[in-house]
mmCIF file with all atom_site columns, C-alpha atoms and ligand atoms in Angstrom:
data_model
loop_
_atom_site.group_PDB
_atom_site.id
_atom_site.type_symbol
_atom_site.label_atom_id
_atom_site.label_alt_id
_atom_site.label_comp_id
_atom_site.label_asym_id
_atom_site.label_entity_id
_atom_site.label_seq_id
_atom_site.pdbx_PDB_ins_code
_atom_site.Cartn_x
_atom_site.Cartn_y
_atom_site.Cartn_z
_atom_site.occupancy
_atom_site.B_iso_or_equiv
_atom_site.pdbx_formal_charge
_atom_site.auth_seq_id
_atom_site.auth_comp_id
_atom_site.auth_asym_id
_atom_site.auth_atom_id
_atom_site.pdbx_PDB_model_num
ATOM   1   C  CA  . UNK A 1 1   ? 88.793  105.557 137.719 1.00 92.00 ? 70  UNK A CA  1
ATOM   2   C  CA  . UNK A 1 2   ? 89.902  102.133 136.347 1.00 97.00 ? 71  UNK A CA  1
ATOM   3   C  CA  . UNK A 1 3   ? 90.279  99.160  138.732 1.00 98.00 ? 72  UNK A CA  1
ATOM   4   C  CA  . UNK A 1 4   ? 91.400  96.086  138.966 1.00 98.00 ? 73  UNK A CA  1
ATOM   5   C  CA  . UNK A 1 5   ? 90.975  93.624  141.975 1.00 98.00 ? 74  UNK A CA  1
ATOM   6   C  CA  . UNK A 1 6   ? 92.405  90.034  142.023 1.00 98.00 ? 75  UNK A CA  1
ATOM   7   C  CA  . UNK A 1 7   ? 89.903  87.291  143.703 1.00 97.00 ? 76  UNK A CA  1
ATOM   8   C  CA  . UNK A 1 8   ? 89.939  83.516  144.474 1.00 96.00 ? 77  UNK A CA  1
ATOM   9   C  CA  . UNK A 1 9   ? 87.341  81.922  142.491 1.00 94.00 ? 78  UNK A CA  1
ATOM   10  C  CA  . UNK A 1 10  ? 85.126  80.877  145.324 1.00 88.00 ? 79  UNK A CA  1
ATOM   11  C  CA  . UNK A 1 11  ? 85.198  84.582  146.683 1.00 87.00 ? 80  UNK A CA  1
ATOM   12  C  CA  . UNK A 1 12  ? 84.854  87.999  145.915 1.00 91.00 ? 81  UNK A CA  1
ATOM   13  C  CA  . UNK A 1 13  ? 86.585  89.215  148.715 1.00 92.00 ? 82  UNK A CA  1
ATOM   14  C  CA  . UNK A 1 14  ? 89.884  90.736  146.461 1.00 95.00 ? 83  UNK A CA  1
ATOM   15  C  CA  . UNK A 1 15  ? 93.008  90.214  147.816 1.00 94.00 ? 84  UNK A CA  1
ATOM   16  C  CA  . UNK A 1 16  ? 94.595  91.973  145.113 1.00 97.00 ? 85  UNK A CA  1
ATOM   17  C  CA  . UNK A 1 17  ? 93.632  95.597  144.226 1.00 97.00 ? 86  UNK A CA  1
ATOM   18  C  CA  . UNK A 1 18  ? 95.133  98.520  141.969 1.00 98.00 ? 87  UNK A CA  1
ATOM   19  C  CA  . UNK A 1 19  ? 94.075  101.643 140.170 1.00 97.00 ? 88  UNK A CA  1
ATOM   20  C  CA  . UNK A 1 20  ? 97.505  103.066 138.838 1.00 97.00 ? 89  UNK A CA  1
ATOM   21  C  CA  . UNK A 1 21  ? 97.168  102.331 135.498 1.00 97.00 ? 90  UNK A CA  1
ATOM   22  C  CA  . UNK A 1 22  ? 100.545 101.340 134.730 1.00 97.00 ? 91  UNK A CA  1
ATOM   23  C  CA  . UNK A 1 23  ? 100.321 98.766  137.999 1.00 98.00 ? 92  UNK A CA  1
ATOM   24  C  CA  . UNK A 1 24  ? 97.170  97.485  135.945 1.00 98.00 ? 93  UNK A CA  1
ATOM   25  C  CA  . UNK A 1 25  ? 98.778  96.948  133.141 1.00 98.00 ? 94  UNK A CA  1
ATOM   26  C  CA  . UNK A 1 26  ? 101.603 95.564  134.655 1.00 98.00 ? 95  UNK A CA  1
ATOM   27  C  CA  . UNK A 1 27  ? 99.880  92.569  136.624 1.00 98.00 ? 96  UNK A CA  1
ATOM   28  C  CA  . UNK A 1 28  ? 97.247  91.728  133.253 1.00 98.00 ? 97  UNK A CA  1
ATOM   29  C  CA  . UNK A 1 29  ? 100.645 91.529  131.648 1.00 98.00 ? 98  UNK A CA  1
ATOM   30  C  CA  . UNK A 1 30  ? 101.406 88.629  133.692 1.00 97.00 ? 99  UNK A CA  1
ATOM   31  C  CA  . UNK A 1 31  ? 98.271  86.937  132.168 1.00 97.00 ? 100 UNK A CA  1
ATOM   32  C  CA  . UNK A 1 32  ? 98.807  87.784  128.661 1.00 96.00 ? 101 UNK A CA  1
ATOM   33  C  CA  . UNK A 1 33  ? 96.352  90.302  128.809 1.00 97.00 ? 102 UNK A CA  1
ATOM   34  C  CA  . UNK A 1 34  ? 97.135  93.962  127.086 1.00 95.00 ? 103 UNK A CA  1
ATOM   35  C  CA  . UNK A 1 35  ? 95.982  96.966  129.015 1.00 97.00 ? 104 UNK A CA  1
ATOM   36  C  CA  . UNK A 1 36  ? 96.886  100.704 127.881 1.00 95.00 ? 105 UNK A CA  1
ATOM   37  C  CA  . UNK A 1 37  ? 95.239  104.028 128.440 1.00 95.00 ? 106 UNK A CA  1
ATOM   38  C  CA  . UNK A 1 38  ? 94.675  106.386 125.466 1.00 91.00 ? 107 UNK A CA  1
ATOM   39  C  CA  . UNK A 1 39  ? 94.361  109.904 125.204 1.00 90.00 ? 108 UNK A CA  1
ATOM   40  C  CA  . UNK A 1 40  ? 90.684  110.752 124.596 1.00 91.00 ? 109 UNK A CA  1
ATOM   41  C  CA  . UNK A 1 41  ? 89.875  112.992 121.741 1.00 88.00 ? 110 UNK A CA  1
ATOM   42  C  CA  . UNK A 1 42  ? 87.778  115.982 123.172 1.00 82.00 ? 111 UNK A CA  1
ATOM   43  C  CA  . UNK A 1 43  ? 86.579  117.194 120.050 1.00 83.00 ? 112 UNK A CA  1
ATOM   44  C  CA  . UNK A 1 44  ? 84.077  113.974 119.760 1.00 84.00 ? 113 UNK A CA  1
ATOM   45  C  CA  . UNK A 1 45  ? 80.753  115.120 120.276 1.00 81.00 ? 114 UNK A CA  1
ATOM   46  C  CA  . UNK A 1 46  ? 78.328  112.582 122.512 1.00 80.00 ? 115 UNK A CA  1
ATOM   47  C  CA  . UNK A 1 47  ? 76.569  112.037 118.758 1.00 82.00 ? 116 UNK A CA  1
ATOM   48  C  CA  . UNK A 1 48  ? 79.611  111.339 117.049 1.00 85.00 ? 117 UNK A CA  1
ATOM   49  C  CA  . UNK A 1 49  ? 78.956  108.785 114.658 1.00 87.00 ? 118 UNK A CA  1
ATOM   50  C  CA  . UNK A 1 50  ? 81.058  105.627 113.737 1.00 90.00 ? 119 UNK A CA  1
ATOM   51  C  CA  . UNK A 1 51  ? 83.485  106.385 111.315 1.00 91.00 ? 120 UNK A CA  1
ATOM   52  C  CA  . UNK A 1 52  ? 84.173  109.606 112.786 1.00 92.00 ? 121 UNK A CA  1
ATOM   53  C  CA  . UNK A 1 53  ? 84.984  107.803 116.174 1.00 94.00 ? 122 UNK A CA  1
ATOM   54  C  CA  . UNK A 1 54  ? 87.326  105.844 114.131 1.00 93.00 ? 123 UNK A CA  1
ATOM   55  C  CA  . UNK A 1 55  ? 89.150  108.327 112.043 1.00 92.00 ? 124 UNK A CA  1
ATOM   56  C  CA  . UNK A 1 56  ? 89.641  110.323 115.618 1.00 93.00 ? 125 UNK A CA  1
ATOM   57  C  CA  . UNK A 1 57  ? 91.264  107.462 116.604 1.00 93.00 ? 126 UNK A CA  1
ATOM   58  C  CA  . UNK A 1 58  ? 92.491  106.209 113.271 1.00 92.00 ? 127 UNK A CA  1
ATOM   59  C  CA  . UNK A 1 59  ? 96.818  106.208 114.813 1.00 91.00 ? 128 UNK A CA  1
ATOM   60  C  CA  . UNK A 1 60  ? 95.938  104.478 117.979 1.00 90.00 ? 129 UNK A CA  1
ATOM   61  C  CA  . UNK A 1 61  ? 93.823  101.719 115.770 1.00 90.00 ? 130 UNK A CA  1
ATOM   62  C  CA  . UNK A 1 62  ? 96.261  101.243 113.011 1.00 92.00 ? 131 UNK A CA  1
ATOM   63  C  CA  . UNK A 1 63  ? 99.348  100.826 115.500 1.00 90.00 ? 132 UNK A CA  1
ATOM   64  C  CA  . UNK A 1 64  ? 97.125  97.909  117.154 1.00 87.00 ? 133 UNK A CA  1
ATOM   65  C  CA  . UNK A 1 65  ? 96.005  96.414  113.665 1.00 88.00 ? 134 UNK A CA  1
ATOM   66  C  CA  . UNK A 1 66  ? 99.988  96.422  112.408 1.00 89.00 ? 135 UNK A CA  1
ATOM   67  C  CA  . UNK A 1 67  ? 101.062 95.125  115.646 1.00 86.00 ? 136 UNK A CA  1
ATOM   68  C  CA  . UNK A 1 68  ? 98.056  91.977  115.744 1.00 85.00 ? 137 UNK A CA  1
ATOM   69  C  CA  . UNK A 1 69  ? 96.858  91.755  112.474 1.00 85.00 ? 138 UNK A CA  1
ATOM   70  C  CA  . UNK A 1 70  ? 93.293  93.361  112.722 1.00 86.00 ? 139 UNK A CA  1
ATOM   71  C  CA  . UNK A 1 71  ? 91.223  93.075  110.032 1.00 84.00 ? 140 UNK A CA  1
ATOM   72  C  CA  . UNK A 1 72  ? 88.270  94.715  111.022 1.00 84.00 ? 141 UNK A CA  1
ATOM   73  C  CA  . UNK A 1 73  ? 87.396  97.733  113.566 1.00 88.00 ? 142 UNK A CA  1
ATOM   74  C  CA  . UNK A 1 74  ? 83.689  98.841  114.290 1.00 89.00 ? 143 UNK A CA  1
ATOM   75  C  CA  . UNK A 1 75  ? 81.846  101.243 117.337 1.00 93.00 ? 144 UNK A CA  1
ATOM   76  C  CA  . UNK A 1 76  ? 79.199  99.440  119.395 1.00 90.00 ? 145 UNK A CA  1
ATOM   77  C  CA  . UNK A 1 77  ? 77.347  102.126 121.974 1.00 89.00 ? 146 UNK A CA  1
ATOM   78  C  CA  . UNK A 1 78  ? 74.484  101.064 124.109 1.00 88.00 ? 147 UNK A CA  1
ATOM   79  C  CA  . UNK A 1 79  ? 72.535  103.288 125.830 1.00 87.00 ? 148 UNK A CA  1
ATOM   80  C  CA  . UNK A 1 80  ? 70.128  103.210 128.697 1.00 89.00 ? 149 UNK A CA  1
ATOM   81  C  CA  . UNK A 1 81  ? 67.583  103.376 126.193 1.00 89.00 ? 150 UNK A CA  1
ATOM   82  C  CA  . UNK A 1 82  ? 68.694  101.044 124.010 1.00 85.00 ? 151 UNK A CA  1
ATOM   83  C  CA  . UNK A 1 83  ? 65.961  98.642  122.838 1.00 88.00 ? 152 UNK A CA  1
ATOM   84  C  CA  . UNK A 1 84  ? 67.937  95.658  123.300 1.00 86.00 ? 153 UNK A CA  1
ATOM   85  C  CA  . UNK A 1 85  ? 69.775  96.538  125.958 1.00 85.00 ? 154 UNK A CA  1
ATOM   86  C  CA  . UNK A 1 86  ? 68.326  93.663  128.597 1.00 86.00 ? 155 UNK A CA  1
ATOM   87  C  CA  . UNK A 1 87  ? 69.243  91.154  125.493 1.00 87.00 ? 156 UNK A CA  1
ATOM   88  C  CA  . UNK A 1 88  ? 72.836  92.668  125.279 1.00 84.00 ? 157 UNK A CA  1
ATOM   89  C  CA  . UNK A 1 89  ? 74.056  92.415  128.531 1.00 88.00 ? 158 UNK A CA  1
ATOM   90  C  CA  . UNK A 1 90  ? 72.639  88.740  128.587 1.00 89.00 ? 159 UNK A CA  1
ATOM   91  C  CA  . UNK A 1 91  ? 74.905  88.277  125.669 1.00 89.00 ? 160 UNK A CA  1
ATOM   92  C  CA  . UNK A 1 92  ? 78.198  89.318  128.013 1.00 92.00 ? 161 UNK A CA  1
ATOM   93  C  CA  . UNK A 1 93  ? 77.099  88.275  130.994 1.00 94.00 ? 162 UNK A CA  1
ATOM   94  C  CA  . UNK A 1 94  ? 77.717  84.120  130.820 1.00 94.00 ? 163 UNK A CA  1
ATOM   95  C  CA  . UNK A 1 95  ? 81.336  82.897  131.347 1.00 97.00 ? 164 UNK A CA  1
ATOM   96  C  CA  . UNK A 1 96  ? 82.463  82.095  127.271 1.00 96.00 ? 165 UNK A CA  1
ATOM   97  C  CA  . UNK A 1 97  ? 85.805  81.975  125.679 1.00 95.00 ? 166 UNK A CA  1
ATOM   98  C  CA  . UNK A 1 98  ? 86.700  83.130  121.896 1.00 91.00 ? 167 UNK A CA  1
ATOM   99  C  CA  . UNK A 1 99  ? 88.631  81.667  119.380 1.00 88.00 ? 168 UNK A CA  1
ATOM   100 C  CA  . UNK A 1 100 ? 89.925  85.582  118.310 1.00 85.00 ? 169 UNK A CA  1
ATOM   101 C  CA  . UNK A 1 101 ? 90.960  88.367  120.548 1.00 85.00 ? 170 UNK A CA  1
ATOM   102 C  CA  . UNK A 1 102 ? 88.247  90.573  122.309 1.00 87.00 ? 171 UNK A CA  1
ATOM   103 C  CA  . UNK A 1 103 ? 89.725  93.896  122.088 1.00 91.00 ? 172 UNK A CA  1
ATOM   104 C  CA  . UNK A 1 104 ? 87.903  97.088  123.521 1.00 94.00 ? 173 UNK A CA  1
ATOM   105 C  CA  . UNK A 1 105 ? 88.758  100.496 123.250 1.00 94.00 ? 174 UNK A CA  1
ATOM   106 C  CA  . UNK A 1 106 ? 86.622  102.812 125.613 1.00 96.00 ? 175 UNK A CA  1
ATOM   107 C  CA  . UNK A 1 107 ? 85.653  106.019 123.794 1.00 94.00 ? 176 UNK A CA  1
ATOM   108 C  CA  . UNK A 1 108 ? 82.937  106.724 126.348 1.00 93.00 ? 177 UNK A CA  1
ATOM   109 C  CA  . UNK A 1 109 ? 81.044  105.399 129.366 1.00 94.00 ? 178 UNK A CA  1
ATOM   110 C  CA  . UNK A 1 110 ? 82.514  102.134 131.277 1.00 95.00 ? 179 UNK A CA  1
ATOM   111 C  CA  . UNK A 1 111 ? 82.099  98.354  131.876 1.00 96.00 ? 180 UNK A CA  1
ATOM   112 C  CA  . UNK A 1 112 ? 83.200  95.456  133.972 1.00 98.00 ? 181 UNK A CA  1
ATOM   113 C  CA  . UNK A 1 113 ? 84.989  92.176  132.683 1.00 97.00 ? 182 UNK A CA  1
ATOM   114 C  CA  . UNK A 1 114 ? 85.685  89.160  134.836 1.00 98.00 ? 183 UNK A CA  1
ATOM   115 C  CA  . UNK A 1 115 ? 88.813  87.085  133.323 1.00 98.00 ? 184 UNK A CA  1
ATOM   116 C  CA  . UNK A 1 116 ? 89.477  83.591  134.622 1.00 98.00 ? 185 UNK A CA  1
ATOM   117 C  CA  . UNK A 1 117 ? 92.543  82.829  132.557 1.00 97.00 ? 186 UNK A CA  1
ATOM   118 C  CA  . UNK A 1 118 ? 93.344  80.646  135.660 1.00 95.00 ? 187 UNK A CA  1
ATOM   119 C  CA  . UNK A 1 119 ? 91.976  79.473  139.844 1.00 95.00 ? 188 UNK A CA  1
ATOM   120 C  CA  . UNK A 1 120 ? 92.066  83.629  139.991 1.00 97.00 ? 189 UNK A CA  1
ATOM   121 C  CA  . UNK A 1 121 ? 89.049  86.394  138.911 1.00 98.00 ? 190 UNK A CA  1
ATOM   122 C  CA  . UNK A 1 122 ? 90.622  89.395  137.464 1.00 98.00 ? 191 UNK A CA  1
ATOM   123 C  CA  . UNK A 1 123 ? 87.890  92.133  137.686 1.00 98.00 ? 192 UNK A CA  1
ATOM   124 C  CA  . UNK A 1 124 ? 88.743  94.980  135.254 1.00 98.00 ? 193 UNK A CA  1
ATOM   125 C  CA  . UNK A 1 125 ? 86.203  98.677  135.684 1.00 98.00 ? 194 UNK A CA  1
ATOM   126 C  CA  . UNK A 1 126 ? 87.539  99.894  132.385 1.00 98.00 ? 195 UNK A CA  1
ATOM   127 C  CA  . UNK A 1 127 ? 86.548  103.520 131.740 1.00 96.00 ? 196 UNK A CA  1
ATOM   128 C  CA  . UNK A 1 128 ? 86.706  106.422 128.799 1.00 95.00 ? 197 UNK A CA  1
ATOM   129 C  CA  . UNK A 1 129 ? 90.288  105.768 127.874 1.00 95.00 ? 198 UNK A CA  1
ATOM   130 C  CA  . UNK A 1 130 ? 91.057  101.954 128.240 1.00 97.00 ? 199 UNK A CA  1
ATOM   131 C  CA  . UNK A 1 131 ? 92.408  99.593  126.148 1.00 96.00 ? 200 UNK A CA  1
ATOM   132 C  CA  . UNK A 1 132 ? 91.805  96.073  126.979 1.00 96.00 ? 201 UNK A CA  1
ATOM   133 C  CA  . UNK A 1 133 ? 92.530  93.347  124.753 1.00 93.00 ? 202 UNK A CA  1
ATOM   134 C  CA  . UNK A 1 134 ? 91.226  89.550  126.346 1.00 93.00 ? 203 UNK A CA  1
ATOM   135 C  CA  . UNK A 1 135 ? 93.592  86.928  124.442 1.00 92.00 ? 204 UNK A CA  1
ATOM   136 C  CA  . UNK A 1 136 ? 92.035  84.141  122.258 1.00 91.00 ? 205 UNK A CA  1
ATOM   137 C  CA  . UNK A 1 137 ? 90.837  81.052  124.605 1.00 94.00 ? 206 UNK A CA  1
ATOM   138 C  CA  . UNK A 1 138 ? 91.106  83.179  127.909 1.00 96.00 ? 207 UNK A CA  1
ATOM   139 C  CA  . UNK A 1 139 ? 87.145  82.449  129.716 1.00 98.00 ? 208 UNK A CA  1
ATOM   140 C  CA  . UNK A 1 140 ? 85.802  85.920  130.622 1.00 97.00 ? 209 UNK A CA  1
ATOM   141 C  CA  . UNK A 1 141 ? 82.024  87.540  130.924 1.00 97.00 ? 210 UNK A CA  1
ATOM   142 C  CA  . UNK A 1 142 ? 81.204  91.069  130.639 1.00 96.00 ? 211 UNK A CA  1
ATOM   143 C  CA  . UNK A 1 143 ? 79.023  93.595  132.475 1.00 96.00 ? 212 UNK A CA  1
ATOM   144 C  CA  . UNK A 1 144 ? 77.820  96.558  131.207 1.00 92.00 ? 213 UNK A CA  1
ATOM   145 C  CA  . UNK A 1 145 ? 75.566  97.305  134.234 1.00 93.00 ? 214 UNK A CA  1
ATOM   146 C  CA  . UNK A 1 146 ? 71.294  97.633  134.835 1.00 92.00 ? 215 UNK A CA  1
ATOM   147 C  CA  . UNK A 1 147 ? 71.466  101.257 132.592 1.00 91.00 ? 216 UNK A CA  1
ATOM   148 C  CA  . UNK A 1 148 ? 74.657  100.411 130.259 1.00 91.00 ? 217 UNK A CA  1
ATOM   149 C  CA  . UNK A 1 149 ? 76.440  103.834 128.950 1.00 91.00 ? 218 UNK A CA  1
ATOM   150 C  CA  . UNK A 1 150 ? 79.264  102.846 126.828 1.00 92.00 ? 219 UNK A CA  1
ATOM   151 C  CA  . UNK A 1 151 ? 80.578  103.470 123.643 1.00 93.00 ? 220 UNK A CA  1
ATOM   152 C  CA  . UNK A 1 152 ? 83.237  101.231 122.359 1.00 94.00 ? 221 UNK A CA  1
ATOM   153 C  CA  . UNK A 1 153 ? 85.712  100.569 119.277 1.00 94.00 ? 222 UNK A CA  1
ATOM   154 C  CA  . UNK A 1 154 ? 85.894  97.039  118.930 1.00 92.00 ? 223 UNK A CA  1
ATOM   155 C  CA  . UNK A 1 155 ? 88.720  95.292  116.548 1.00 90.00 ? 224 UNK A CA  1
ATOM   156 C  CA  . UNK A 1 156 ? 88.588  91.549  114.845 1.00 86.00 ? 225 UNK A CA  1
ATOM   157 C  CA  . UNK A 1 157 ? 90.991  89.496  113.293 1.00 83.00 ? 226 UNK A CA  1
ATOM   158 C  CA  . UNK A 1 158 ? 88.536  87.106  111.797 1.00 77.00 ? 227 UNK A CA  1
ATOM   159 C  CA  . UNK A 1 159 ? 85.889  88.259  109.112 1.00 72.00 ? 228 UNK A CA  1
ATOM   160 C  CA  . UNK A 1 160 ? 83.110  86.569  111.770 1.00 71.00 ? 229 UNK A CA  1
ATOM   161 C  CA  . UNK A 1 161 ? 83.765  89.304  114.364 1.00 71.00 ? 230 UNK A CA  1
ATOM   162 C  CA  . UNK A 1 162 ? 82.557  88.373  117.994 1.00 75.00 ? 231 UNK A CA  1
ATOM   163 C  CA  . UNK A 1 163 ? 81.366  84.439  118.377 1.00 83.00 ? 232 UNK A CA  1
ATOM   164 C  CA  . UNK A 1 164 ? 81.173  83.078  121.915 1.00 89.00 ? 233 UNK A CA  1
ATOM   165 C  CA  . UNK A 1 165 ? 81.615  79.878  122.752 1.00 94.00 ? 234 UNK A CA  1
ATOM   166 C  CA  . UNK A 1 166 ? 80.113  79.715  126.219 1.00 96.00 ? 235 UNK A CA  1
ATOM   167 C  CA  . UNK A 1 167 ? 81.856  77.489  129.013 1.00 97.00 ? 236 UNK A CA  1
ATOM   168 C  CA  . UNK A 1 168 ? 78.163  76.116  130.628 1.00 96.00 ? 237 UNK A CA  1
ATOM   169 C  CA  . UNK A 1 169 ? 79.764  77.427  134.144 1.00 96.00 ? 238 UNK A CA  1
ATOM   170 C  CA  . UNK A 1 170 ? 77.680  79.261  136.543 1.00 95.00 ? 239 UNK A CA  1
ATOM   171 C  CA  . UNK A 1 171 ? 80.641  81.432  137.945 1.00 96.00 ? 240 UNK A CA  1
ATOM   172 C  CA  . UNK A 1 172 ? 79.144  85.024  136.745 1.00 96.00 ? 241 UNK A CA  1
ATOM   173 C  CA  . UNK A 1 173 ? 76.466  84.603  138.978 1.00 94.00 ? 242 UNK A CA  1
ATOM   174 C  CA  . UNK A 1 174 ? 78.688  84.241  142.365 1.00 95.00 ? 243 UNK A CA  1
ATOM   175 C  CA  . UNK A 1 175 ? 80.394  87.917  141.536 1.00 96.00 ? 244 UNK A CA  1
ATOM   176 C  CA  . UNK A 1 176 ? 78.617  91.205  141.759 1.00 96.00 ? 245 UNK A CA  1
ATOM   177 C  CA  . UNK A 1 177 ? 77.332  93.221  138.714 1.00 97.00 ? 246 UNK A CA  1
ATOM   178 C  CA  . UNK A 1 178 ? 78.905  96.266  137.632 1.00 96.00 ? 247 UNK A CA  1
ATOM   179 C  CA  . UNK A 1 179 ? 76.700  98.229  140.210 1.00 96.00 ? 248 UNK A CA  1
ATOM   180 C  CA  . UNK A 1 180 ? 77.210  96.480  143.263 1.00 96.00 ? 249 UNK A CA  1
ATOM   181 C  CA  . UNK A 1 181 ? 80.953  96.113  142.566 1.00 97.00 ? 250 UNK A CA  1
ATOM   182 C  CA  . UNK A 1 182 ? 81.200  99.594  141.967 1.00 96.00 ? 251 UNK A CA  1
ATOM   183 C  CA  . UNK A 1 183 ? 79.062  99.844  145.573 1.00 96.00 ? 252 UNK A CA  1
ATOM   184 C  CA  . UNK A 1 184 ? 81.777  97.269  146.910 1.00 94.00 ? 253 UNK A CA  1
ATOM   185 C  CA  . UNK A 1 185 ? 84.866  99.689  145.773 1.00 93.00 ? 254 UNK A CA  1
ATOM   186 C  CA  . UNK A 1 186 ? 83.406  102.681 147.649 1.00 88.00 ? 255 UNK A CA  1
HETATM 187 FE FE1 . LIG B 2 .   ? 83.837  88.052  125.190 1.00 65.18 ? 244 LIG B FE1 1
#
């Protein structure tokens, strides 16, 4: 189930919570913030490689790309097993801004972003289905848990795909990880 849950920024006690997707989209809306859900296609298998992700997807991607300009559109999964999974997360996890859109589409598994577009946290569980795009210059961080499952398309505008520029603050580390948030939402 996708959530989102509004928070001061010295607090993680939401005052703010929804899991109606249209309600979500409705209130990241009011921060410039796109958020759809997409039909999954059932006929990927759990192996399904990249370009057959994207051609199952191929309508859904080019209405985005028409509609924002994409350029680009790749798969990233990481797996429990991933190698560089610890390294990964790390990547994510730091409050950073980009100069391009960060769009996700989940085709499997789920992760946590934090956006702090303003003095509010916007915590967003996206699962198998979302669409989230983060607008250029909006700080966020990113958790994809202690035993990350996900498999997502990602889509660029800019021929350098996804460059952080990382804000030096220590916020991330005063709200909970994807585990102990999903603990907090029980
Ligand atoms: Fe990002």
């Amino acid at each position: 189930m996708s959530i989102l849950t509004i928070h001061s920024e010295g607090e993680f006690q939401p005052f703010e919570y929804y899991t109606d997707p249209l309600e979500i989209a409705a209130r990241l809306r009011r921060i410039q913030t796109l958020f759809e859900r997409w039909p999954l296609c059932p006929e990927l298998t759990q192996n399904a490689e990249q370009d057959a992700i994207l051609a199952a997807y191929a309508n859904s991607v080019r209405r985005l790309r028409e509609r924002y300009g994409f350029q680009s559109a790749d798969v990233i999964a990481i797996t429990p097993d991933h190698p560089d999974r610890d390294a990964l997360r790390r990547k994510f996890l730091a409050e950073h801004t980009h100069s391009d859109f960060e769009v996700r589409f989940f085709v499997d598994g789920r992760g946590l972003f934090y956006l702090h577009p303003d003095a509010k946290v916007y915590a967003v569980l996206c699962e198998a289905g979302d669409l989230i795009s983060v607008p250029a210059g909006t700080k966020h961080w990113f958790d994809a848990g202690e035993q990350p499952n996900l498999k997502v398309i990602r889509l660029f505008t800019t021929p350098e795909g996804w460059v952080a520029n990382y804000t030096g603050s220590d916020i991330a580390d005063r709200f909970p990880k994807l585990e102990e948030y999903l603990e907090r939402m029980k």
